[in-house]
Amino acid sequence: MTRYADIPKPIRSGIVVVSPDTGIPQRIIVLQFNPDTLERSIAPQSAGDSGDSGGGGTGSGDRNEALRLKGPAQETWKFTAEIDATDQLEIAAPDGIHPQLATLEMLVQPTTAQLRAATRLTQKGAIEISPIEMPLTLFTWGSKRVMPVRLTELSVNESAFDVNLNPIRASLGIGMKILTVSDLPAGHRGADLYMAHLAQKERLAAAAARGGGLGALGLGGADLVTGRG
């Protein structure tokens, strides 16, 4: 008979905010429930993007660039996360899920200290003020998907409240862009983490390639060499 203690606990997905200088985690956001679905969009950065427009070979793109890439593919993720304080009754929640929502919202907000510092520079007559740099944000989905991201969308649908109008249940629509070496400066910790993420994809692709064969496609090696079926 299987005991509950023998059932492994599922790994949670989440977000880790780290210092780009030291790599020390500053905040860890563990999603209460893993999303049921993930929507991923991957767009290659092709050098010949202005190629054939479907007019029977009359495209204006450079034929020498048709198979060239300018850099890593641009990848975006979208998913829906749930937060429910009623599912964690053993944990005191005098503010409802305000703290969890605030933590997520601060991923797309500068801090008051950063805003005050920018204001002081303006008052001193600074000609140019650099945009505020946020901490490095990582999204984790198991051990094989740990990647630097930038949140591009955060929608909140609060659906239940306590007697003090603190939200206690919410559905979050989260969109994010995977940051690549094309987005980050050379030597940035996030760029190194992206390279590790890409190397993991390469290892997985190599493992899948070992199980394939032309025979399953009804082809032989000579068919590919000569171009004839």
Coordinates of C-alpha atoms in Angstrom, one line a residue:
M1 CA 0.0 0.0 0.0
T2 CA 1.4 3.4 -1.0
R3 CA 1.8 5.8 1.8
Y4 CA 1.4 9.5 1.4
A5 CA 4.9 10.0 2.7
D6 CA 6.2 8.0 -0.3
I7 CA 4.7 10.3 -2.9
P8 CA 7.3 12.8 -4.1
K9 CA 6.3 16.4 -3.8
P10 CA 6.0 18.2 -7.1
I11 CA 8.6 20.7 -8.0
R12 CA 7.2 24.2 -8.1
S13 CA 7.9 26.8 -10.8
G14 CA 8.9 30.2 -9.7
I15 CA 10.8 33.5 -10.1
V16 CA 14.1 34.3 -8.6
V17 CA 15.4 37.9 -8.4
V18 CA 19.2 38.0 -8.1
S19 CA 21.8 40.7 -7.9
P20 CA 23.6 40.9 -11.4
D21 CA 26.8 41.7 -9.6
T22 CA 27.0 39.0 -6.9
G23 CA 24.4 36.5 -8.1
I24 CA 22.9 36.4 -4.6
P25 CA 19.1 35.8 -4.6
Q26 CA 17.3 38.8 -3.3
R27 CA 13.7 37.5 -3.6
I28 CA 12.3 34.0 -4.4
I29 CA 8.7 33.8 -5.6
V30 CA 7.4 30.2 -5.6
L31 CA 4.2 29.9 -7.6
Q32 CA 1.5 28.3 -5.3
F33 CA 0.2 26.2 -8.1
N34 CA 2.0 25.2 -11.3
P35 CA 0.2 26.6 -14.3
D36 CA -1.8 24.0 -16.3
T37 CA -0.6 25.3 -19.6
L38 CA 2.3 27.3 -21.1
E39 CA 2.1 29.3 -24.3
R40 CA 5.5 29.7 -25.9
S41 CA 6.3 31.7 -29.0
I42 CA 9.7 31.3 -30.7
A43 CA 10.7 33.7 -33.5
P44 CA 14.0 33.2 -35.3
Q45 CA 16.2 36.2 -36.0
S46 CA 16.8 35.4 -39.7
A47 CA 19.2 37.5 -41.7
G48 CA 16.9 37.1 -44.8
D49 CA 13.7 38.2 -43.2
S50 CA 12.7 40.1 -46.4
G51 CA 12.7 37.0 -48.5
D52 CA 10.1 35.5 -50.8
S53 CA 6.7 37.1 -50.3
G54 CA 4.9 34.1 -51.9
G55 CA 4.9 35.4 -55.4
G56 CA 6.5 32.3 -57.0
G57 CA 10.2 33.1 -56.3
T58 CA 10.0 36.8 -56.8
G59 CA 11.1 37.7 -53.2
S60 CA 13.5 40.6 -52.8
G61 CA 15.6 38.9 -50.0
D62 CA 19.3 38.1 -50.4
R63 CA 19.6 34.5 -51.3
N64 CA 22.9 34.2 -49.6
E65 CA 21.2 35.1 -46.3
A66 CA 18.3 32.6 -46.5
L67 CA 19.9 30.2 -44.0
R68 CA 21.7 32.7 -41.8
L69 CA 20.8 33.8 -38.3
K70 CA 21.6 37.2 -36.8
G71 CA 21.3 35.9 -33.3
P72 CA 19.3 33.7 -30.8
A73 CA 15.6 33.3 -31.5
Q74 CA 13.3 35.7 -29.6
E75 CA 11.2 33.6 -27.2
T76 CA 8.2 34.7 -25.2
W77 CA 6.1 32.9 -22.6
K78 CA 2.6 33.4 -21.4
F79 CA 0.8 31.5 -18.6
T80 CA -1.9 31.9 -15.9
A81 CA -1.0 31.6 -12.3
E82 CA -3.3 31.2 -9.3
I83 CA -2.9 32.6 -5.8
D84 CA -5.4 31.4 -3.1
A85 CA -5.0 32.2 0.6
T86 CA -7.9 29.9 1.4
D87 CA -5.7 27.0 0.3
Q88 CA -3.1 27.8 2.9
L89 CA -5.3 28.2 6.0
E90 CA -2.4 27.1 8.3
I91 CA -0.5 30.2 7.3
A92 CA -1.6 33.5 8.9
A93 CA -2.6 36.0 6.2
P94 CA -3.7 39.3 7.9
D95 CA -3.1 41.2 4.6
G96 CA -4.6 38.5 2.4
I97 CA -2.5 38.0 -0.7
H98 CA -1.4 41.6 -0.9
P99 CA 2.2 40.6 -0.1
Q100 CA 2.4 38.1 -3.0
L101 CA 0.8 40.5 -5.4
A102 CA 3.1 43.3 -4.3
T103 CA 6.2 41.1 -4.8
L104 CA 5.2 40.3 -8.4
E105 CA 4.3 44.0 -9.1
M106 CA 7.7 45.1 -7.9
L107 CA 9.3 43.1 -10.7
V108 CA 8.1 45.9 -13.1
Q109 CA 8.4 48.9 -10.8
P110 CA 11.4 50.9 -9.6
T111 CA 11.8 51.3 -5.9
T112 CA 11.1 54.5 -4.0
A113 CA 14.8 54.9 -3.3
Q114 CA 15.6 54.7 -7.0
L115 CA 12.9 57.2 -7.9
R116 CA 14.1 59.6 -5.2
A117 CA 17.7 59.3 -6.4
A118 CA 16.6 60.1 -10.0
T119 CA 14.7 63.1 -8.7
R120 CA 17.7 64.4 -6.8
L121 CA 19.8 64.2 -10.0
T122 CA 17.2 66.1 -11.9
Q123 CA 17.1 68.8 -9.2
K124 CA 20.9 69.1 -9.4
G125 CA 20.6 69.8 -13.1
A126 CA 21.8 66.5 -14.5
I127 CA 21.6 66.7 -18.3
E128 CA 21.2 63.0 -18.8
I129 CA 19.8 60.4 -16.3
S130 CA 20.3 56.8 -17.1
P131 CA 17.2 54.6 -17.0
I132 CA 16.8 52.7 -13.8
E133 CA 18.3 49.2 -13.9
M134 CA 16.2 46.5 -12.3
P135 CA 17.6 43.4 -10.6
L136 CA 18.1 40.3 -12.8
T137 CA 15.0 38.2 -12.9
L138 CA 15.1 34.4 -13.6
F139 CA 12.2 32.1 -14.3
T140 CA 12.5 28.5 -13.3
W141 CA 10.4 25.6 -14.7
G142 CA 12.2 22.6 -13.4
S143 CA 15.9 22.0 -13.5
K144 CA 16.1 22.1 -17.3
R145 CA 14.6 25.5 -17.7
V146 CA 16.3 28.3 -15.8
M147 CA 16.5 31.5 -17.8
P148 CA 16.8 35.2 -17.5
V149 CA 13.6 37.0 -18.3
R150 CA 11.9 40.4 -18.4
L151 CA 8.2 40.6 -17.5
T152 CA 6.3 42.1 -20.4
E153 CA 2.7 41.6 -19.1
L154 CA 1.1 41.3 -15.7
S155 CA -2.7 41.3 -15.4
V156 CA -4.4 40.6 -12.1
N157 CA -8.0 39.4 -11.7
E158 CA -8.9 39.5 -8.0
S159 CA -12.0 37.3 -7.4
A160 CA -12.4 37.1 -3.6
F161 CA -11.8 39.3 -0.6
D162 CA -11.9 39.1 3.2
V163 CA -13.9 41.4 5.5
N164 CA -11.2 44.1 5.3
L165 CA -11.3 44.0 1.5
N166 CA -7.9 42.3 1.3
P167 CA -7.8 40.1 -1.8
I168 CA -7.6 36.4 -0.9
R169 CA -7.8 34.9 -4.4
A170 CA -6.5 36.1 -7.7
S171 CA -5.7 34.8 -11.2
L172 CA -2.6 36.3 -12.8
G173 CA -1.8 36.6 -16.5
I174 CA 2.0 36.7 -16.8
G175 CA 3.9 37.3 -20.0
M176 CA 7.7 37.3 -20.2
K177 CA 10.5 37.6 -22.7
I178 CA 13.5 35.4 -22.5
L179 CA 16.6 37.6 -22.4
T180 CA 19.4 36.4 -24.7
V181 CA 23.0 37.5 -25.4
S182 CA 21.5 39.9 -27.9
D183 CA 19.6 41.7 -25.1
L184 CA 22.3 41.8 -22.4
P185 CA 25.8 43.3 -22.4
A186 CA 28.8 41.1 -22.8
G187 CA 29.9 39.7 -19.4
H188 CA 26.5 40.2 -17.8
R189 CA 25.5 37.4 -15.5
G190 CA 22.2 37.0 -17.3
A191 CA 24.0 36.4 -20.6
D192 CA 26.0 33.6 -19.0
L193 CA 22.8 32.1 -17.6
Y194 CA 21.2 32.3 -21.1
M195 CA 24.1 30.4 -22.6
A196 CA 23.7 27.7 -20.0
H197 CA 20.0 27.5 -20.9
L198 CA 20.8 27.2 -24.6
A199 CA 23.5 24.5 -23.9
Q200 CA 20.8 22.5 -22.1
K201 CA 18.6 22.7 -25.2
E202 CA 21.5 21.5 -27.3
R203 CA 22.0 18.5 -25.0
L204 CA 18.3 17.6 -25.1
A205 CA 18.2 17.9 -28.9
A206 CA 21.3 15.7 -29.2
A207 CA 19.6 13.0 -27.1
A208 CA 16.5 13.1 -29.3
A209 CA 18.6 12.9 -32.5
R210 CA 20.0 9.5 -31.4
G211 CA 16.6 7.9 -31.7
G212 CA 15.8 9.0 -35.3
G213 CA 16.5 7.4 -38.6
L214 CA 15.7 8.2 -42.3
G215 CA 14.0 4.8 -42.6
A216 CA 11.1 6.0 -40.5
L217 CA 10.6 8.8 -43.1
G218 CA 10.7 6.3 -46.1
L219 CA 14.0 7.8 -47.2
G220 CA 17.5 6.5 -47.7
G221 CA 20.8 8.4 -47.5
A222 CA 21.1 8.5 -51.2
D223 CA 17.8 10.3 -51.5
L224 CA 19.2 13.2 -49.6
V225 CA 22.4 13.3 -51.5
T226 CA 20.9 13.2 -55.0
G227 CA 17.7 15.1 -54.1
R228 CA 15.6 12.3 -55.8
G229 CA 12.8 10.2 -54.2

